[in-house]
Coordinates of C-alpha atoms in Angstrom, one line a residue:
Chain U
M1 CA 163.5 99.9 83.5
S2 CA 163.3 98.6 86.9
R3 CA 162.2 95.2 87.8
R4 CA 159.0 96.4 89.5
L5 CA 157.9 98.6 86.7
I6 CA 158.3 95.8 84.1
L7 CA 156.4 93.4 86.3
A8 CA 153.7 95.9 87.0
V9 CA 153.2 96.7 83.3
Y10 CA 152.9 93.0 82.4
T11 CA 150.5 92.4 85.3
L12 CA 148.3 95.0 83.8
L13 CA 148.6 93.6 80.3
I14 CA 147.4 90.2 81.5
S15 CA 144.8 91.2 84.1
V16 CA 143.1 94.2 82.5
P17 CA 141.8 92.4 79.4
I18 CA 140.6 89.5 81.6
L19 CA 138.8 91.9 84.1
V20 CA 137.3 93.8 81.2
I21 CA 135.9 90.5 79.8
V22 CA 134.3 89.5 83.1
G23 CA 133.0 93.0 83.7
S24 CA 131.6 93.3 80.2
S25 CA 129.6 90.1 80.6
L26 CA 127.6 92.1 83.2
K27 CA 127.0 95.1 81.0
T28 CA 124.9 96.1 78.0
T29 CA 126.7 97.0 74.8
K30 CA 126.0 100.7 75.3
E31 CA 127.5 100.6 78.8
L32 CA 130.6 98.8 77.5
F33 CA 131.3 101.2 74.7
A34 CA 130.7 104.2 77.0
A35 CA 133.2 103.1 79.5
P36 CA 135.1 99.8 78.7
F37 CA 137.3 99.9 81.8
G38 CA 134.6 101.0 84.2
L39 CA 132.7 98.7 86.6
P40 CA 129.3 97.7 85.4
P41 CA 127.0 100.6 86.4
H42 CA 123.9 98.4 86.6
P43 CA 125.2 94.8 86.8
T44 CA 122.8 92.4 84.9
L45 CA 122.8 88.7 84.3
D46 CA 120.7 89.2 81.1
N47 CA 123.7 88.1 78.9
Y48 CA 124.0 84.9 80.9
A49 CA 120.3 84.3 80.5
T50 CA 120.5 84.8 76.7
V51 CA 123.6 82.7 76.3
L52 CA 122.5 79.8 78.4
G53 CA 118.8 79.9 77.3
E54 CA 118.4 81.1 73.8
Q55 CA 121.8 80.0 72.7
D56 CA 121.6 76.6 74.4
L57 CA 125.0 76.9 75.8
L58 CA 124.0 74.7 78.7
R59 CA 123.7 71.8 76.3
V60 CA 127.0 72.7 74.6
L61 CA 128.6 72.8 78.0
G62 CA 127.2 69.3 78.7
N63 CA 128.6 68.0 75.4
S64 CA 132.1 69.4 76.3
V65 CA 131.9 67.8 79.7
L66 CA 130.8 64.5 78.2
V67 CA 133.6 64.5 75.6
V68 CA 136.4 65.1 78.1
S69 CA 135.0 62.8 80.8
V70 CA 135.4 59.9 78.3
S71 CA 138.3 61.0 76.1
V72 CA 140.7 61.9 79.0
P73 CA 140.5 58.7 81.0
V74 CA 140.6 56.6 77.8
T75 CA 143.7 58.3 76.5
L76 CA 145.3 58.1 79.9
L77 CA 144.6 54.4 80.2
L78 CA 145.7 53.5 76.7
G79 CA 148.8 55.8 76.9
S80 CA 149.9 54.4 80.3
L81 CA 149.6 50.8 79.1
V82 CA 151.9 51.6 76.1
A83 CA 154.2 53.5 78.4
F84 CA 154.5 50.6 80.7
A85 CA 155.3 48.2 77.8
V86 CA 157.9 50.7 76.6
A87 CA 159.5 50.8 80.1
R88 CA 159.5 47.0 80.6
L89 CA 160.2 45.6 77.1
P90 CA 163.8 44.8 76.1
K91 CA 165.7 47.5 74.2
W92 CA 164.8 46.9 70.6
P93 CA 161.1 46.1 70.9
S94 CA 160.8 49.0 73.3
A95 CA 162.5 51.4 70.9
V96 CA 160.3 50.3 68.0
L97 CA 157.1 50.6 70.0
F98 CA 158.1 54.1 71.2
G99 CA 159.2 55.1 67.7
V100 CA 155.8 54.2 66.2
F101 CA 154.1 56.6 68.6
A102 CA 156.9 59.2 68.1
I103 CA 155.9 59.5 64.5
G104 CA 152.6 61.0 65.7
L105 CA 154.5 63.7 67.6
A106 CA 155.9 65.0 64.3
V107 CA 152.6 64.9 62.3
P108 CA 150.4 67.9 63.1
A109 CA 146.6 67.3 63.1
Q110 CA 146.2 69.8 60.3
A111 CA 148.2 67.5 58.0
I112 CA 146.0 64.5 58.5
M113 CA 142.6 66.1 59.2
I114 CA 141.4 65.7 55.6
P115 CA 141.9 62.0 55.2
Q116 CA 140.5 61.6 58.7
Y117 CA 137.4 63.5 57.6
V118 CA 136.8 61.1 54.7
Q119 CA 137.4 58.0 57.0
F120 CA 135.1 59.2 59.7
E121 CA 132.4 60.1 57.2
R122 CA 132.6 56.7 55.6
L123 CA 132.3 54.9 59.0
G124 CA 129.4 57.1 60.0
L125 CA 131.5 58.5 62.9
R126 CA 131.3 62.1 61.7
N127 CA 128.8 64.4 63.3
S128 CA 128.8 62.4 66.5
L129 CA 130.4 62.9 69.9
T130 CA 131.7 59.3 69.7
G131 CA 133.7 60.2 66.6
L132 CA 134.9 63.4 68.3
I133 CA 136.1 61.4 71.4
L134 CA 137.8 58.8 69.2
V135 CA 139.7 61.4 67.2
D136 CA 140.7 63.3 70.3
V137 CA 142.1 60.0 71.8
V138 CA 144.2 59.0 68.7
V139 CA 145.6 62.5 68.1
T140 CA 146.8 63.0 71.7
L141 CA 147.9 59.4 72.3
P142 CA 151.5 60.1 71.1
V143 CA 152.0 63.0 73.5
A144 CA 150.5 60.9 76.4
V145 CA 152.9 58.0 75.5
F146 CA 155.8 60.4 75.3
I147 CA 155.2 62.0 78.7
L148 CA 154.3 58.8 80.5
A149 CA 157.0 56.6 79.0
G150 CA 159.5 59.3 79.7
F151 CA 158.6 59.0 83.4
M152 CA 158.2 55.2 83.6
R153 CA 161.5 54.6 81.9
T154 CA 163.3 56.5 84.7
L155 CA 162.0 54.2 87.4
P156 CA 164.5 51.7 88.7
P157 CA 163.8 48.2 87.2
E158 CA 164.3 46.7 90.7
L159 CA 160.9 48.2 91.6
Y160 CA 159.1 46.1 89.0
E161 CA 161.3 43.0 89.4
A162 CA 160.6 42.8 93.2
A163 CA 156.9 42.6 92.4
E164 CA 157.5 40.0 89.6
I165 CA 159.6 37.8 91.9
D166 CA 156.7 37.8 94.3
G167 CA 154.7 36.2 91.5
A168 CA 152.9 39.3 90.2
G169 CA 152.0 39.2 86.5
P170 CA 152.4 42.3 84.3
W171 CA 148.9 43.5 84.9
A172 CA 149.3 43.3 88.7
T173 CA 152.7 45.0 88.4
F174 CA 151.2 47.7 86.2
R175 CA 148.3 48.3 88.6
R176 CA 150.0 48.0 91.9
I177 CA 153.4 49.4 91.1
A178 CA 153.6 51.4 87.9
V179 CA 150.4 53.4 88.3
P180 CA 150.7 54.5 91.9
V181 CA 154.4 55.4 91.5
S182 CA 153.7 57.4 88.3
Y183 CA 151.0 59.5 89.9
P184 CA 152.6 62.9 89.4
S185 CA 153.2 62.1 85.7
L186 CA 149.7 60.7 85.3
A187 CA 148.2 63.8 86.8
A188 CA 150.2 66.1 84.6
T189 CA 149.2 64.2 81.5
A190 CA 145.6 64.2 82.5
I191 CA 145.6 67.9 82.8
F192 CA 147.3 68.4 79.5
L193 CA 144.8 66.2 77.8
L194 CA 141.9 67.9 79.6
V195 CA 143.1 71.3 78.3
M196 CA 143.7 70.1 74.8
H197 CA 140.4 68.3 74.4
W198 CA 138.3 71.0 76.1
N199 CA 139.8 73.8 74.0
D200 CA 140.0 72.0 70.7
L201 CA 138.3 73.7 67.8
L202 CA 139.8 72.0 64.7
Y203 CA 138.0 68.7 65.0
P204 CA 134.6 69.9 66.2
L205 CA 134.7 72.4 63.2
L206 CA 135.5 69.6 60.8
F207 CA 133.3 66.9 62.3
I208 CA 130.2 68.4 63.9
D209 CA 127.4 69.9 61.7
D210 CA 124.5 69.4 64.1
P211 CA 124.2 72.5 66.4
E212 CA 123.0 70.2 69.2
K213 CA 126.3 68.3 69.1
R214 CA 128.7 71.3 69.2
T215 CA 131.3 71.7 71.9
L216 CA 132.2 75.0 73.5
P217 CA 134.9 76.3 71.2
L218 CA 132.8 75.6 68.1
A219 CA 129.7 77.2 69.7
L220 CA 131.8 80.3 70.6
L221 CA 133.1 80.5 67.0
D222 CA 129.5 80.4 65.7
F223 CA 128.6 83.2 68.1
Q224 CA 131.0 85.5 66.3
G225 CA 129.0 85.2 63.1
E226 CA 125.8 85.8 64.9
Y227 CA 126.7 88.6 67.2
L228 CA 129.4 90.3 65.2
T229 CA 129.9 93.2 67.6
D230 CA 127.7 92.3 70.5
Y231 CA 130.8 92.1 72.6
P232 CA 129.1 91.6 76.0
L233 CA 127.4 88.5 74.7
L234 CA 130.6 87.2 73.1
F235 CA 132.4 87.8 76.4
T236 CA 129.7 86.0 78.4
G237 CA 130.3 83.0 76.1
V238 CA 134.0 83.4 76.8
V239 CA 133.4 83.4 80.6
V240 CA 131.2 80.3 80.4
A241 CA 133.7 78.4 78.3
S242 CA 136.7 79.4 80.3
L243 CA 135.4 79.3 83.9
P244 CA 135.7 75.5 84.3
M245 CA 139.3 75.5 83.2
V246 CA 140.2 78.6 85.2
L247 CA 138.6 77.2 88.4
A248 CA 140.4 73.9 87.9
Y249 CA 143.6 75.8 87.4
A250 CA 143.1 77.7 90.6
F251 CA 142.9 74.5 92.6
L252 CA 145.4 72.3 90.7
Q253 CA 147.9 74.9 89.6
R254 CA 151.0 72.8 90.0
H255 CA 149.6 70.0 87.9
F256 CA 148.4 72.4 85.2
V257 CA 151.9 74.0 84.9
A258 CA 153.6 70.6 84.8
G259 CA 151.1 69.1 82.4
I260 CA 150.9 72.0 79.9
T261 CA 154.6 72.4 79.9
A262 CA 155.3 68.7 79.4
G263 CA 152.8 68.7 76.5
A264 CA 154.5 71.5 74.7
V265 CA 156.4 68.9 72.7
K266 CA 153.3 68.8 70.5
G267 CA 153.3 72.5 70.1
Chain N
M1 CA 156.0 37.8 80.0
K2 CA 157.3 39.7 77.0
F3 CA 154.4 38.7 74.9
K4 CA 151.9 39.8 77.5
L5 CA 153.6 43.2 77.6
F6 CA 153.0 43.5 73.9
L7 CA 149.3 42.9 74.5
F8 CA 149.3 46.0 76.7
A9 CA 150.1 48.1 73.7
V10 CA 147.6 46.4 71.4
P11 CA 144.5 48.5 72.1
A12 CA 146.4 51.8 71.6
L13 CA 148.2 50.5 68.5
A14 CA 144.9 49.4 66.9
L15 CA 143.2 52.8 67.4
Y16 CA 146.3 54.9 66.6
G17 CA 147.2 52.7 63.6
G18 CA 143.6 52.7 62.3
F19 CA 142.7 56.3 62.8
F20 CA 146.0 58.2 62.7
L21 CA 148.6 56.3 60.7
L22 CA 146.2 54.8 58.1
P23 CA 144.6 58.2 57.2
A24 CA 148.1 59.7 57.1
V25 CA 149.0 57.2 54.3
Q26 CA 145.6 57.6 52.6
G27 CA 146.3 61.3 52.5
L28 CA 149.2 60.6 50.1
R29 CA 146.8 58.8 47.9
Y30 CA 144.1 61.6 47.8
A31 CA 146.8 64.1 47.0
T32 CA 147.2 62.5 43.5
T33 CA 143.6 62.9 42.6
D34 CA 141.2 65.8 41.8
W35 CA 138.5 64.3 44.1
D36 CA 136.0 66.8 45.5
G37 CA 135.3 64.8 48.6
Y38 CA 131.8 63.5 47.8
S39 CA 131.5 62.4 44.2
A40 CA 131.7 58.7 43.3
T41 CA 134.4 59.3 40.7
F42 CA 137.6 61.2 40.4
T43 CA 140.5 61.5 38.0
E44 CA 144.1 60.6 38.7
V45 CA 146.3 63.7 38.3
G46 CA 149.6 62.3 39.5
A47 CA 151.9 65.0 40.8
A48 CA 150.0 67.8 39.2
N49 CA 148.5 69.0 42.6
L50 CA 151.8 69.0 44.3
T51 CA 153.5 70.8 41.5
E52 CA 150.8 73.5 41.5
V53 CA 150.9 73.9 45.2
V54 CA 154.7 74.4 45.2
S55 CA 155.1 76.5 42.1
A56 CA 151.9 78.1 40.9
D57 CA 149.6 78.8 43.8
D58 CA 149.6 82.4 44.9
L59 CA 147.1 81.8 47.7
F60 CA 149.3 79.1 49.1
R61 CA 152.4 81.2 48.8
N62 CA 150.6 84.1 50.5
A63 CA 149.7 81.8 53.4
L64 CA 153.2 80.5 53.6
T65 CA 154.6 84.0 53.7
N66 CA 152.1 84.9 56.5
N67 CA 153.1 81.8 58.4
L68 CA 156.7 82.6 58.2
K69 CA 156.2 86.3 59.3
F70 CA 154.0 85.1 62.1
M71 CA 156.5 82.5 63.2
L72 CA 159.4 84.9 63.1
A73 CA 157.6 87.6 65.1
V74 CA 156.3 85.1 67.7
V75 CA 159.6 83.2 68.1
V76 CA 161.6 86.4 68.6
G77 CA 159.0 88.3 70.7
Q78 CA 157.9 85.4 72.9
T79 CA 161.4 84.0 73.6
A80 CA 162.7 87.4 74.6
L81 CA 159.6 88.2 76.8
A82 CA 159.6 84.7 78.4
L83 CA 163.3 85.0 79.3
L84 CA 162.8 88.5 80.7
L85 CA 159.9 87.5 82.9
A86 CA 161.7 84.4 84.0
A87 CA 164.8 86.3 85.0
L88 CA 162.6 88.7 87.0
L89 CA 160.6 85.9 88.7
A90 CA 163.2 83.2 89.2
V91 CA 163.6 84.1 92.9
R92 CA 161.0 82.4 94.9
T93 CA 159.0 84.9 96.9
R94 CA 155.3 85.1 97.6
A95 CA 154.9 87.8 95.1
S96 CA 156.8 86.0 92.3
T97 CA 154.8 82.8 92.9
F98 CA 151.6 84.7 92.5
L99 CA 152.8 86.6 89.4
R100 CA 154.0 83.3 87.8
A101 CA 150.6 81.9 88.3
L102 CA 149.0 85.0 86.8
F103 CA 151.2 85.1 83.8
F104 CA 150.6 81.5 83.1
L105 CA 146.8 81.9 83.3
P106 CA 146.1 82.7 79.6
T107 CA 147.5 79.3 78.6
V108 CA 144.5 77.5 80.1
L109 CA 142.0 79.6 78.0
S110 CA 140.8 78.3 74.7
S111 CA 142.2 79.9 71.6
V112 CA 138.7 81.1 70.6
S113 CA 138.4 82.9 73.9
V114 CA 141.8 84.5 73.5
A115 CA 140.8 85.5 70.0
F116 CA 137.6 87.3 71.2
I117 CA 139.5 89.1 73.9
W118 CA 142.0 90.4 71.3
K119 CA 139.3 91.2 68.8
F120 CA 138.0 93.7 71.3
V121 CA 141.4 95.0 72.1
Y122 CA 141.9 95.7 68.4
D123 CA 138.5 97.0 67.6
P124 CA 139.2 100.3 65.7
N125 CA 136.2 102.1 67.1
F126 CA 135.6 100.8 70.6
G127 CA 138.7 98.8 71.3
L128 CA 140.9 98.8 74.4
A129 CA 144.2 99.5 72.5
N130 CA 142.9 102.8 71.0
A131 CA 141.2 103.8 74.3
V132 CA 144.5 103.4 76.1
L133 CA 146.5 105.3 73.5
D134 CA 144.0 108.1 73.6
A135 CA 144.1 108.2 77.4
I136 CA 147.9 108.5 77.6
G137 CA 148.1 111.1 74.9
L138 CA 149.5 108.8 72.2
G139 CA 146.4 109.0 70.0
S140 CA 148.7 109.4 66.9
L141 CA 149.8 105.8 67.3
K142 CA 146.3 104.5 66.7
S143 CA 146.1 102.0 63.9
A144 CA 143.6 99.8 62.1
Y145 CA 145.3 96.7 63.5
L146 CA 143.7 93.7 61.9
G147 CA 142.2 95.9 59.3
D148 CA 145.6 96.7 57.8
E149 CA 146.4 93.8 55.4
N150 CA 150.2 94.3 55.7
T151 CA 150.6 94.2 59.4
A152 CA 147.5 92.3 60.5
I153 CA 149.4 89.1 61.0
L154 CA 151.9 90.8 63.3
W155 CA 149.0 92.0 65.6
V156 CA 147.9 88.4 65.8
A157 CA 151.5 87.5 66.8
V158 CA 151.1 89.9 69.7
A159 CA 147.9 88.0 70.8
Q160 CA 149.7 84.7 70.4
I161 CA 152.6 85.9 72.6
W162 CA 150.1 87.1 75.3
F163 CA 148.6 83.6 75.1
H164 CA 151.7 81.5 75.5
A165 CA 154.6 83.6 76.9
G166 CA 153.8 82.4 80.4
Q167 CA 154.2 78.8 79.4
M168 CA 157.7 79.5 78.0
M169 CA 158.5 81.5 81.0
I170 CA 158.0 78.4 83.1
I171 CA 160.6 76.5 81.0
Y172 CA 163.0 79.3 81.4
I173 CA 162.5 79.5 85.2
A174 CA 163.3 75.8 85.4
G175 CA 166.5 76.5 83.4
I176 CA 167.5 79.4 85.5
N177 CA 167.0 77.5 88.7
Q178 CA 169.5 74.9 87.6
I179 CA 172.3 77.4 87.3
P180 CA 174.7 76.9 90.3
Q181 CA 174.6 79.9 92.7
E182 CA 178.4 79.8 92.8
L183 CA 178.6 81.2 89.3
Y184 CA 176.6 84.3 90.3
D185 CA 178.7 84.6 93.5
A186 CA 181.9 84.5 91.5
A187 CA 180.6 87.0 89.0
Q188 CA 179.6 89.3 91.9
T189 CA 183.1 89.0 93.5
D190 CA 184.5 90.0 90.1
G191 CA 182.3 93.1 90.3
A192 CA 179.6 92.2 87.7
G193 CA 176.4 94.1 88.1
R194 CA 172.9 92.6 87.5
R195 CA 173.0 93.3 83.8
Q196 CA 176.5 91.8 83.3
Q197 CA 175.5 88.7 85.4
F198 CA 172.6 88.2 83.1
R199 CA 174.8 88.5 80.0
H200 CA 177.8 86.4 81.2
V201 CA 176.1 83.9 83.4
T202 CA 172.3 83.5 82.9
W203 CA 172.2 83.8 79.1
P204 CA 174.9 81.2 78.2
M205 CA 173.7 78.9 81.0
V206 CA 170.1 78.8 79.8
A207 CA 171.1 77.9 76.3
P208 CA 169.4 74.5 76.5
A209 CA 166.2 76.1 77.7
T210 CA 166.4 78.6 74.8
T211 CA 166.7 75.8 72.3
L212 CA 163.6 74.1 73.8
V213 CA 161.6 77.3 74.0
I214 CA 162.4 78.2 70.4
A215 CA 161.6 74.7 69.2
Y216 CA 158.2 74.6 71.0
T217 CA 157.3 78.2 69.9
T218 CA 158.2 77.4 66.3
L219 CA 155.9 74.4 66.2
Q220 CA 153.1 76.2 68.0
S221 CA 153.2 79.2 65.8
F222 CA 153.5 77.2 62.6
K223 CA 150.3 75.3 63.4
A224 CA 148.3 78.5 64.2
F225 CA 144.7 77.9 63.3
D226 CA 142.1 78.5 66.1
L227 CA 143.4 81.9 67.0
I228 CA 143.3 83.1 63.4
L229 CA 139.8 81.8 62.8
G230 CA 138.6 83.4 66.0
L231 CA 140.1 86.8 65.2
A232 CA 139.5 86.8 61.4
G233 CA 136.4 84.8 61.0
N234 CA 136.1 81.8 58.6
P235 CA 137.5 82.0 56.0
P236 CA 140.1 84.6 57.0
Q237 CA 141.1 87.6 54.8
S238 CA 144.2 87.1 52.8
G239 CA 146.4 89.1 55.2
L240 CA 145.6 86.6 57.9
D241 CA 145.5 83.4 55.9
V242 CA 148.0 80.9 57.1
L243 CA 148.8 77.3 55.9
A244 CA 146.4 75.6 58.2
T245 CA 143.5 77.9 57.4
R246 CA 144.4 77.7 53.7
I247 CA 144.2 73.9 53.8
Y248 CA 140.8 74.1 55.6
T249 CA 139.4 76.6 53.1
T250 CA 140.5 74.6 50.1
F251 CA 138.9 71.6 51.6
A252 CA 135.7 73.5 52.4
N253 CA 135.6 74.6 48.7
S254 CA 135.3 70.9 47.7
Q255 CA 138.9 70.5 46.5
L256 CA 139.7 67.6 48.8
G257 CA 142.5 66.1 46.6
Y258 CA 144.2 69.5 46.3
A259 CA 143.8 70.2 50.0
A260 CA 145.5 66.8 50.7
A261 CA 148.4 67.9 48.5
E262 CA 148.6 71.2 50.5
S263 CA 148.7 69.1 53.7
I264 CA 151.8 67.2 52.4
V265 CA 153.6 70.4 51.6
F266 CA 152.6 71.8 55.0
M267 CA 154.0 68.7 56.7
V268 CA 157.3 69.0 54.7
A269 CA 157.6 72.7 55.6
I270 CA 157.3 71.9 59.3
A271 CA 159.9 69.1 59.0
L272 CA 162.2 71.5 57.1
V273 CA 161.9 74.3 59.7
T274 CA 162.5 71.8 62.5
F275 CA 165.5 70.4 60.8
L276 CA 167.1 73.8 60.1
Q277 CA 166.4 74.7 63.7
N278 CA 168.2 71.6 65.0
R279 CA 171.1 72.4 62.8
A280 CA 171.3 76.0 64.0
A281 CA 171.0 74.9 67.7
R282 CA 173.8 72.4 67.3
M283 CA 176.0 75.0 65.6
A284 CA 175.2 77.6 68.4
H285 CA 176.1 75.0 71.1
G286 CA 179.4 74.2 69.2

């Protein structure tokens, strides 16, 4: 097979389902089943009205935005502080600190979710967005440390030492040297965290009972039960849940690719 | 100075220690009980849970088998596809930059979204897959997809590959771009065609990338959860039950102690697969 043919086929495989999803969100079920690949004959926003109104997806969207706007900066800050310590501590303390967080890379969330459920329940942190934010932070901290320390360790020590000779304490060195210099790595980590926290289903499923506190992936999953074969409505939910990430990807493509690829260590 | 640096790590250590490491240890404790998750009392059962998970639990064994099938299909399919796409797109042109971005796109979607897309592709009555087969005259290839207990998990593997092949392609492109051009020039001088260049230059030279891609893909596919729940519903039918969904179902059935034991076995299985893979990679690299 020629190069062009393979690429053309794969382009169709990726784009056709996505276009069908977007098109279907503007159709009725009848129209979709009659011609799944066709353009919407009478484009309608009824599905969007149902999803955002009756289904309260606007509130759910707000929850998701709230969660990531706290969880991502907090993870980033805590992770970069550890990464800085790993980069600046002498060999052994640095290795121990890094090793403690490396354990977290090897332990999948599915293996600890059950004791976490008990713990959060006891502390009254279950069924709350605060609890969800907290668990998102701790579960992704190891990856953030891994990516950021990997970067900060490669910076020449002279860079930090110069600042320290000028009398800067560790906090000033962190803020004025380490953070600005690590910008590409911080951006990639931020994007990785954003995608992980935005798309997570496991913890919302485990932690959130109250429909008003659901995040997007959980609300989408509930849709499936409610509208078993109302595909246009399901797809409208998919579009609403995906649009923010897809738009961000369109504008910050390089950071998305770098971040998601770097985060692959966690699977 | 050094002491102050330790203070930098304290907030992260406190949260991570308290809400990640501590529950991980508590999990070991729960695994030795028959606790249901809400009663005030429970009985110590020692290693009985673990023994049962490993030796006498058909549901767990079924989930493990599905997990391994899924992992094998995804690792082989996704690695091959990612390398093929990377080899075709490694040259930097306008078109290839655009296609890379497009092929990567599914990775930013949520698993539940991807699951819904594929649910419709596989719908036996109205789905895209059957519509396409009919249209190109291959109607005889139509299948029940997720409705067929024996092959359902392999159809999920196809969805998983669609989801993440673009991500692995990026790793391969980085690997290919590190191969010195002189090697290709030399191969060309020796009269090697495109295919031979791929076999004798690209393939051996991207071995480190292959190791990485296989390791990532293995982990990713072993932890499958969201995609399965989105495609199969909760709880999934037995043909689509994997370890993560099994643990969740056991837990949802108020067998918390037993689910904790399953989690431990899950953990050990992942560690074992990773270990075997490292050994294999080391042997392959000589």
